[in-house]
JSON list of C-alpha atoms in Angstrom, two decimals:
[
{"chain": "A", "resi": 1, "resn": "MET", "atom": "CA", "xyz": [57.20, -82.24, -64.07]},
{"chain": "A", "resi": 2, "resn": "ILE", "atom": "CA", "xyz": [54.17, -84.48, -64.40]},
{"chain": "A", "resi": 3, "resn": "GLN", "atom": "CA", "xyz": [51.65, -81.64, -63.96]},
{"chain": "A", "resi": 4, "resn": "ARG", "atom": "CA", "xyz": [50.70, -81.84, -67.66]},
{"chain": "A", "resi": 5, "resn": "VAL", "atom": "CA", "xyz": [49.23, -84.57, -69.76]},
{"chain": "A", "resi": 6, "resn": "GLN", "atom": "CA", "xyz": [52.02, -84.01, -72.24]},
{"chain": "A", "resi": 7, "resn": "SER", "atom": "CA", "xyz": [54.59, -85.47, -69.79]},
{"chain": "A", "resi": 8, "resn": "ILE", "atom": "CA", "xyz": [52.58, -88.46, -69.47]},
{"chain": "A", "resi": 9, "resn": "PHE", "atom": "CA", "xyz": [52.58, -88.97, -73.15]},
{"chain": "A", "resi": 10, "resn": "PHE", "atom": "CA", "xyz": [56.31, -88.60, -73.38]},
{"chain": "A", "resi": 11, "resn": "LEU", "atom": "CA", "xyz": [56.72, -91.21, -70.78]},
{"chain": "A", "resi": 12, "resn": "VAL", "atom": "CA", "xyz": [54.66, -93.63, -72.71]},
{"chain": "A", "resi": 13, "resn": "VAL", "atom": "CA", "xyz": [56.94, -93.03, -75.70]},
{"chain": "A", "resi": 14, "resn": "THR", "atom": "CA", "xyz": [59.95, -93.57, -73.44]},
{"chain": "A", "resi": 15, "resn": "ILE", "atom": "CA", "xyz": [58.39, -96.94, -72.13]},
{"chain": "A", "resi": 16, "resn": "CYS", "atom": "CA", "xyz": [57.75, -97.93, -75.65]},
{"chain": "A", "resi": 17, "resn": "SER", "atom": "CA", "xyz": [61.41, -97.46, -76.67]},
{"chain": "A", "resi": 18, "resn": "ILE", "atom": "CA", "xyz": [62.64, -99.37, -73.61]},
{"chain": "A", "resi": 19, "resn": "CYS", "atom": "CA", "xyz": [60.21, -102.28, -74.36]},
{"chain": "A", "resi": 20, "resn": "LEU", "atom": "CA", "xyz": [61.53, -102.37, -77.94]},
{"chain": "A", "resi": 21, "resn": "LEU", "atom": "CA", "xyz": [65.11, -102.46, -76.68]},
{"chain": "A", "resi": 22, "resn": "ALA", "atom": "CA", "xyz": [64.23, -105.20, -73.93]},
{"chain": "A", "resi": 23, "resn": "PHE", "atom": "CA", "xyz": [61.98, -107.65, -75.90]},
{"chain": "A", "resi": 24, "resn": "PRO", "atom": "CA", "xyz": [62.40, -109.46, -79.15]},
{"chain": "A", "resi": 25, "resn": "PHE", "atom": "CA", "xyz": [60.34, -108.22, -81.98]},
{"chain": "A", "resi": 26, "resn": "ILE", "atom": "CA", "xyz": [60.64, -111.09, -84.46]},
{"chain": "A", "resi": 27, "resn": "SER", "atom": "CA", "xyz": [60.92, -114.78, -84.10]},
{"chain": "A", "resi": 28, "resn": "TYR", "atom": "CA", "xyz": [62.06, -117.08, -86.85]},
{"chain": "A", "resi": 29, "resn": "GLU", "atom": "CA", "xyz": [61.81, -120.88, -87.17]},
{"chain": "A", "resi": 30, "resn": "ASN", "atom": "CA", "xyz": [63.44, -122.88, -89.82]},
{"chain": "A", "resi": 31, "resn": "LEU", "atom": "CA", "xyz": [64.13, -126.46, -90.19]},
{"chain": "A", "resi": 32, "resn": "PHE", "atom": "CA", "xyz": [67.09, -126.56, -87.85]},
{"chain": "A", "resi": 33, "resn": "ASN", "atom": "CA", "xyz": [66.69, -123.80, -85.27]},
{"chain": "A", "resi": 34, "resn": "THR", "atom": "CA", "xyz": [64.60, -121.14, -83.93]},
{"chain": "A", "resi": 35, "resn": "PHE", "atom": "CA", "xyz": [65.81, -117.73, -82.91]},
{"chain": "A", "resi": 36, "resn": "THR", "atom": "CA", "xyz": [64.46, -114.19, -82.09]},
{"chain": "A", "resi": 37, "resn": "LEU", "atom": "CA", "xyz": [65.75, -110.74, -83.04]},
{"chain": "A", "resi": 38, "resn": "ARG", "atom": "CA", "xyz": [66.02, -108.02, -80.48]},
{"chain": "A", "resi": 39, "resn": "ALA", "atom": "CA", "xyz": [67.57, -104.55, -80.77]},
{"chain": "A", "resi": 40, "resn": "MET", "atom": "CA", "xyz": [70.79, -105.08, -78.69]},
{"chain": "A", "resi": 41, "resn": "LYS", "atom": "CA", "xyz": [71.40, -108.88, -79.08]},
{"chain": "A", "resi": 42, "resn": "GLN", "atom": "CA", "xyz": [70.68, -110.39, -82.44]},
{"chain": "A", "resi": 43, "resn": "PRO", "atom": "CA", "xyz": [72.37, -113.18, -84.16]},
{"chain": "A", "resi": 44, "resn": "TYR", "atom": "CA", "xyz": [72.41, -111.34, -87.43]},
{"chain": "A", "resi": 45, "resn": "THR", "atom": "CA", "xyz": [73.84, -107.81, -87.51]},
{"chain": "A", "resi": 46, "resn": "GLY", "atom": "CA", "xyz": [73.41, -105.77, -90.46]},
{"chain": "A", "resi": 47, "resn": "PHE", "atom": "CA", "xyz": [72.93, -102.11, -91.56]},
{"chain": "A", "resi": 48, "resn": "TRP", "atom": "CA", "xyz": [69.12, -102.02, -91.01]},
{"chain": "A", "resi": 49, "resn": "TYR", "atom": "CA", "xyz": [69.33, -103.72, -87.52]},
{"chain": "A", "resi": 50, "resn": "ASP", "atom": "CA", "xyz": [71.85, -101.13, -86.51]},
{"chain": "A", "resi": 51, "resn": "THR", "atom": "CA", "xyz": [69.84, -98.29, -87.98]},
{"chain": "A", "resi": 52, "resn": "ALA", "atom": "CA", "xyz": [66.83, -99.50, -85.94]},
{"chain": "A", "resi": 53, "resn": "GLU", "atom": "CA", "xyz": [68.85, -99.72, -82.83]},
{"chain": "A", "resi": 54, "resn": "ILE", "atom": "CA", "xyz": [70.25, -96.22, -83.31]},
{"chain": "A", "resi": 55, "resn": "LEU", "atom": "CA", "xyz": [66.92, -94.70, -84.15]},
{"chain": "A", "resi": 56, "resn": "ASN", "atom": "CA", "xyz": [65.37, -96.40, -81.09]},
{"chain": "A", "resi": 57, "resn": "LEU", "atom": "CA", "xyz": [68.11, -95.00, -78.83]},
{"chain": "A", "resi": 58, "resn": "ILE", "atom": "CA", "xyz": [67.58, -91.51, -80.25]},
{"chain": "A", "resi": 59, "resn": "ILE", "atom": "CA", "xyz": [63.87, -91.73, -79.74]},
{"chain": "A", "resi": 60, "resn": "LEU", "atom": "CA", "xyz": [64.49, -92.92, -76.05]},
{"chain": "A", "resi": 61, "resn": "LEU", "atom": "CA", "xyz": [66.88, -90.00, -75.35]},
{"chain": "A", "resi": 62, "resn": "LEU", "atom": "CA", "xyz": [64.58, -87.37, -77.00]},
{"chain": "A", "resi": 63, "resn": "SER", "atom": "CA", "xyz": [61.46, -88.51, -75.21]},
{"chain": "A", "resi": 64, "resn": "PHE", "atom": "CA", "xyz": [62.98, -88.76, -71.83]},
{"chain": "A", "resi": 65, "resn": "THR", "atom": "CA", "xyz": [64.58, -85.17, -72.47]},
{"chain": "A", "resi": 66, "resn": "CYS", "atom": "CA", "xyz": [61.13, -83.71, -73.50]},
{"chain": "A", "resi": 67, "resn": "VAL", "atom": "CA", "xyz": [59.65, -84.70, -70.22]},
{"chain": "A", "resi": 68, "resn": "PHE", "atom": "CA", "xyz": [61.94, -82.21, -68.47]},
{"chain": "A", "resi": 69, "resn": "LEU", "atom": "CA", "xyz": [61.44, -79.49, -71.07]},
{"chain": "A", "resi": 70, "resn": "PHE", "atom": "CA", "xyz": [58.00, -78.40, -69.77]},
{"chain": "A", "resi": 71, "resn": "LYS", "atom": "CA", "xyz": [59.05, -74.73, -69.48]},
{"chain": "A", "resi": 72, "resn": "LYS", "atom": "CA", "xyz": [60.10, -74.47, -73.15]},
{"chain": "A", "resi": 73, "resn": "ARG", "atom": "CA", "xyz": [56.92, -75.29, -74.78]},
{"chain": "A", "resi": 74, "resn": "MET", "atom": "CA", "xyz": [57.90, -74.48, -78.42]},
{"chain": "A", "resi": 75, "resn": "LEU", "atom": "CA", "xyz": [61.22, -76.57, -78.21]},
{"chain": "A", "resi": 76, "resn": "GLN", "atom": "CA", "xyz": [59.03, -79.43, -76.60]},
{"chain": "A", "resi": 77, "resn": "PHE", "atom": "CA", "xyz": [56.62, -78.95, -79.64]},
{"chain": "A", "resi": 78, "resn": "ARG", "atom": "CA", "xyz": [59.26, -79.23, -82.29]},
{"chain": "A", "resi": 79, "resn": "MET", "atom": "CA", "xyz": [60.89, -82.30, -80.52]},
{"chain": "A", "resi": 80, "resn": "ALA", "atom": "CA", "xyz": [57.45, -84.04, -80.28]},
{"chain": "A", "resi": 81, "resn": "ASN", "atom": "CA", "xyz": [57.08, -83.64, -84.07]},
{"chain": "A", "resi": 82, "resn": "ILE", "atom": "CA", "xyz": [60.59, -84.86, -84.58]},
{"chain": "A", "resi": 83, "resn": "LEU", "atom": "CA", "xyz": [59.73, -87.90, -82.27]},
{"chain": "A", "resi": 84, "resn": "ALA", "atom": "CA", "xyz": [56.70, -88.67, -84.39]},
{"chain": "A", "resi": 85, "resn": "PHE", "atom": "CA", "xyz": [58.76, -88.67, -87.63]},
{"chain": "A", "resi": 86, "resn": "LEU", "atom": "CA", "xyz": [61.51, -90.80, -86.04]},
{"chain": "A", "resi": 87, "resn": "ASN", "atom": "CA", "xyz": [58.96, -93.22, -85.02]},
{"chain": "A", "resi": 88, "resn": "VAL", "atom": "CA", "xyz": [57.59, -93.52, -88.54]},
{"chain": "A", "resi": 89, "resn": "CYS", "atom": "CA", "xyz": [61.12, -94.02, -89.77]},
{"chain": "A", "resi": 90, "resn": "LEU", "atom": "CA", "xyz": [61.74, -96.70, -87.21]},
{"chain": "A", "resi": 91, "resn": "LEU", "atom": "CA", "xyz": [58.57, -98.50, -88.08]},
{"chain": "A", "resi": 92, "resn": "ALA", "atom": "CA", "xyz": [59.52, -98.42, -91.87]},
{"chain": "A", "resi": 93, "resn": "VAL", "atom": "CA", "xyz": [62.99, -99.85, -90.94]},
{"chain": "A", "resi": 94, "resn": "LEU", "atom": "CA", "xyz": [61.36, -102.65, -88.82]},
{"chain": "A", "resi": 95, "resn": "LEU", "atom": "CA", "xyz": [59.03, -103.44, -91.58]},
{"chain": "A", "resi": 96, "resn": "PHE", "atom": "CA", "xyz": [61.67, -103.54, -94.15]},
{"chain": "A", "resi": 97, "resn": "THR", "atom": "CA", "xyz": [63.90, -105.83, -92.03]},
{"chain": "A", "resi": 98, "resn": "GLN", "atom": "CA", "xyz": [60.90, -108.07, -91.25]},
{"chain": "A", "resi": 99, "resn": "THR", "atom": "CA", "xyz": [59.79, -108.50, -94.84]},
{"chain": "A", "resi": 100, "resn": "ALA", "atom": "CA", "xyz": [62.74, -108.29, -96.97]},
{"chain": "A", "resi": 101, "resn": "LEU", "atom": "CA", "xyz": [66.16, -109.03, -95.45]},
{"chain": "A", "resi": 102, "resn": "VAL", "atom": "CA", "xyz": [65.86, -112.07, -93.34]},
{"chain": "A", "resi": 103, "resn": "ASP", "atom": "CA", "xyz": [63.62, -114.07, -95.88]},
{"chain": "A", "resi": 104, "resn": "ASP", "atom": "CA", "xyz": [66.58, -113.90, -98.31]},
{"chain": "A", "resi": 105, "resn": "PHE", "atom": "CA", "xyz": [68.86, -115.94, -96.01]},
{"chain": "A", "resi": 106, "resn": "LEU", "atom": "CA", "xyz": [66.50, -117.90, -93.91]},
{"chain": "A", "resi": 107, "resn": "GLY", "atom": "CA", "xyz": [63.86, -120.28, -94.84]},
{"chain": "A", "resi": 108, "resn": "GLY", "atom": "CA", "xyz": [60.99, -121.10, -92.65]},
{"chain": "A", "resi": 109, "resn": "THR", "atom": "CA", "xyz": [58.26, -119.18, -90.91]},
{"chain": "A", "resi": 110, "resn": "LYS", "atom": "CA", "xyz": [58.46, -115.77, -89.37]},
{"chain": "A", "resi": 111, "resn": "HIS", "atom": "CA", "xyz": [56.43, -114.68, -86.43]},
{"chain": "A", "resi": 112, "resn": "THR", "atom": "CA", "xyz": [55.94, -110.84, -85.75]},
{"chain": "A", "resi": 113, "resn": "LEU", "atom": "CA", "xyz": [55.74, -110.35, -81.94]},
{"chain": "A", "resi": 114, "resn": "TRP", "atom": "CA", "xyz": [53.99, -107.56, -80.07]},
{"chain": "A", "resi": 115, "resn": "PRO", "atom": "CA", "xyz": [57.01, -105.19, -79.66]},
{"chain": "A", "resi": 116, "resn": "SER", "atom": "CA", "xyz": [56.92, -104.71, -83.40]},
{"chain": "A", "resi": 117, "resn": "TYR", "atom": "CA", "xyz": [53.93, -102.68, -83.06]},
{"chain": "A", "resi": 118, "resn": "LEU", "atom": "CA", "xyz": [55.31, -100.34, -80.37]},
{"chain": "A", "resi": 119, "resn": "PRO", "atom": "CA", "xyz": [56.54, -97.62, -82.85]},
{"chain": "A", "resi": 120, "resn": "ILE", "atom": "CA", "xyz": [52.97, -97.17, -83.83]},
{"chain": "A", "resi": 121, "resn": "ILE", "atom": "CA", "xyz": [51.91, -96.63, -80.39]},
{"chain": "A", "resi": 122, "resn": "ALA", "atom": "CA", "xyz": [54.89, -94.33, -79.74]},
{"chain": "A", "resi": 123, "resn": "MET", "atom": "CA", "xyz": [53.99, -92.30, -82.98]},
{"chain": "A", "resi": 124, "resn": "ILE", "atom": "CA", "xyz": [50.42, -91.65, -81.91]},
{"chain": "A", "resi": 125, "resn": "PHE", "atom": "CA", "xyz": [51.46, -90.58, -78.29]},
{"chain": "A", "resi": 126, "resn": "ALA", "atom": "CA", "xyz": [54.21, -88.29, -79.70]},
{"chain": "A", "resi": 127, "resn": "TYR", "atom": "CA", "xyz": [51.58, -86.82, -81.91]},
{"chain": "A", "resi": 128, "resn": "LEU", "atom": "CA", "xyz": [49.17, -86.29, -79.12]},
{"chain": "A", "resi": 129, "resn": "ALA", "atom": "CA", "xyz": [51.82, -84.66, -77.02]},
{"chain": "A", "resi": 130, "resn": "GLY", "atom": "CA", "xyz": [52.44, -82.19, -79.91]},
{"chain": "A", "resi": 131, "resn": "VAL", "atom": "CA", "xyz": [48.73, -81.53, -80.06]},
{"chain": "A", "resi": 132, "resn": "PHE", "atom": "CA", "xyz": [48.39, -80.81, -76.34]},
{"chain": "A", "resi": 133, "resn": "ILE", "atom": "CA", "xyz": [51.56, -78.76, -76.37]},
{"chain": "A", "resi": 134, "resn": "LYS", "atom": "CA", "xyz": [50.29, -76.57, -79.07]},
{"chain": "A", "resi": 135, "resn": "LYS", "atom": "CA", "xyz": [46.91, -76.24, -77.31]},
{"chain": "A", "resi": 136, "resn": "ASP", "atom": "CA", "xyz": [48.82, -74.96, -74.20]},
{"chain": "A", "resi": 137, "resn": "GLU", "atom": "CA", "xyz": [50.88, -72.54, -76.22]},
{"chain": "A", "resi": 138, "resn": "ASN", "atom": "CA", "xyz": [47.70, -71.14, -77.88]},
{"chain": "A", "resi": 139, "resn": "LEU", "atom": "CA", "xyz": [46.18, -70.63, -74.28]},
{"chain": "A", "resi": 140, "resn": "VAL", "atom": "CA", "xyz": [49.15, -68.94, -73.02]},
{"chain": "A", "resi": 141, "resn": "ARG", "atom": "CA", "xyz": [49.35, -66.60, -76.01]},
{"chain": "A", "resi": 142, "resn": "SER", "atom": "CA", "xyz": [45.62, -65.75, -75.75]},
{"chain": "A", "resi": 143, "resn": "THR", "atom": "CA", "xyz": [45.96, -64.87, -72.11]},
{"chain": "A", "resi": 144, "resn": "ASP", "atom": "CA", "xyz": [48.83, -62.73, -72.85]},
{"chain": "A", "resi": 145, "resn": "ARG", "atom": "CA", "xyz": [46.80, -60.89, -75.58]},
{"chain": "A", "resi": 146, "resn": "ILE", "atom": "CA", "xyz": [44.01, -60.12, -72.84]},
{"chain": "A", "resi": 147, "resn": "ARG", "atom": "CA", "xyz": [46.65, -58.48, -70.45]}
]
């Protein structure tokens, strides 16, 4: 299972998704109170926060599933590309919710916390997993041609 570097890359994507679920990604301070937004427990629920939560759960399940698909390289390669695209979508949703939505109903200052940058790390590692899976597939095909 962990005999290839791709499995480690998928585990990093899984850990990034778990951290995004567990830790708050935005902190707001206004005149009266301070609150943080996290994926599962937020004081403000809306379409974009629910979309971010669903995307993060899909990324978590796909990345954990990809760890165990080491015998089906082409399926794993397609899922790595899908994971990279879903992380781009999650990053776009998080950026949209950070900049546009909450500023409309809250005044005050906004602090972007470190888990907001985890989709970038997960996207890079999903892309790297796809590159290494493709390299393995090309190596296997070249050895089959030699036989």
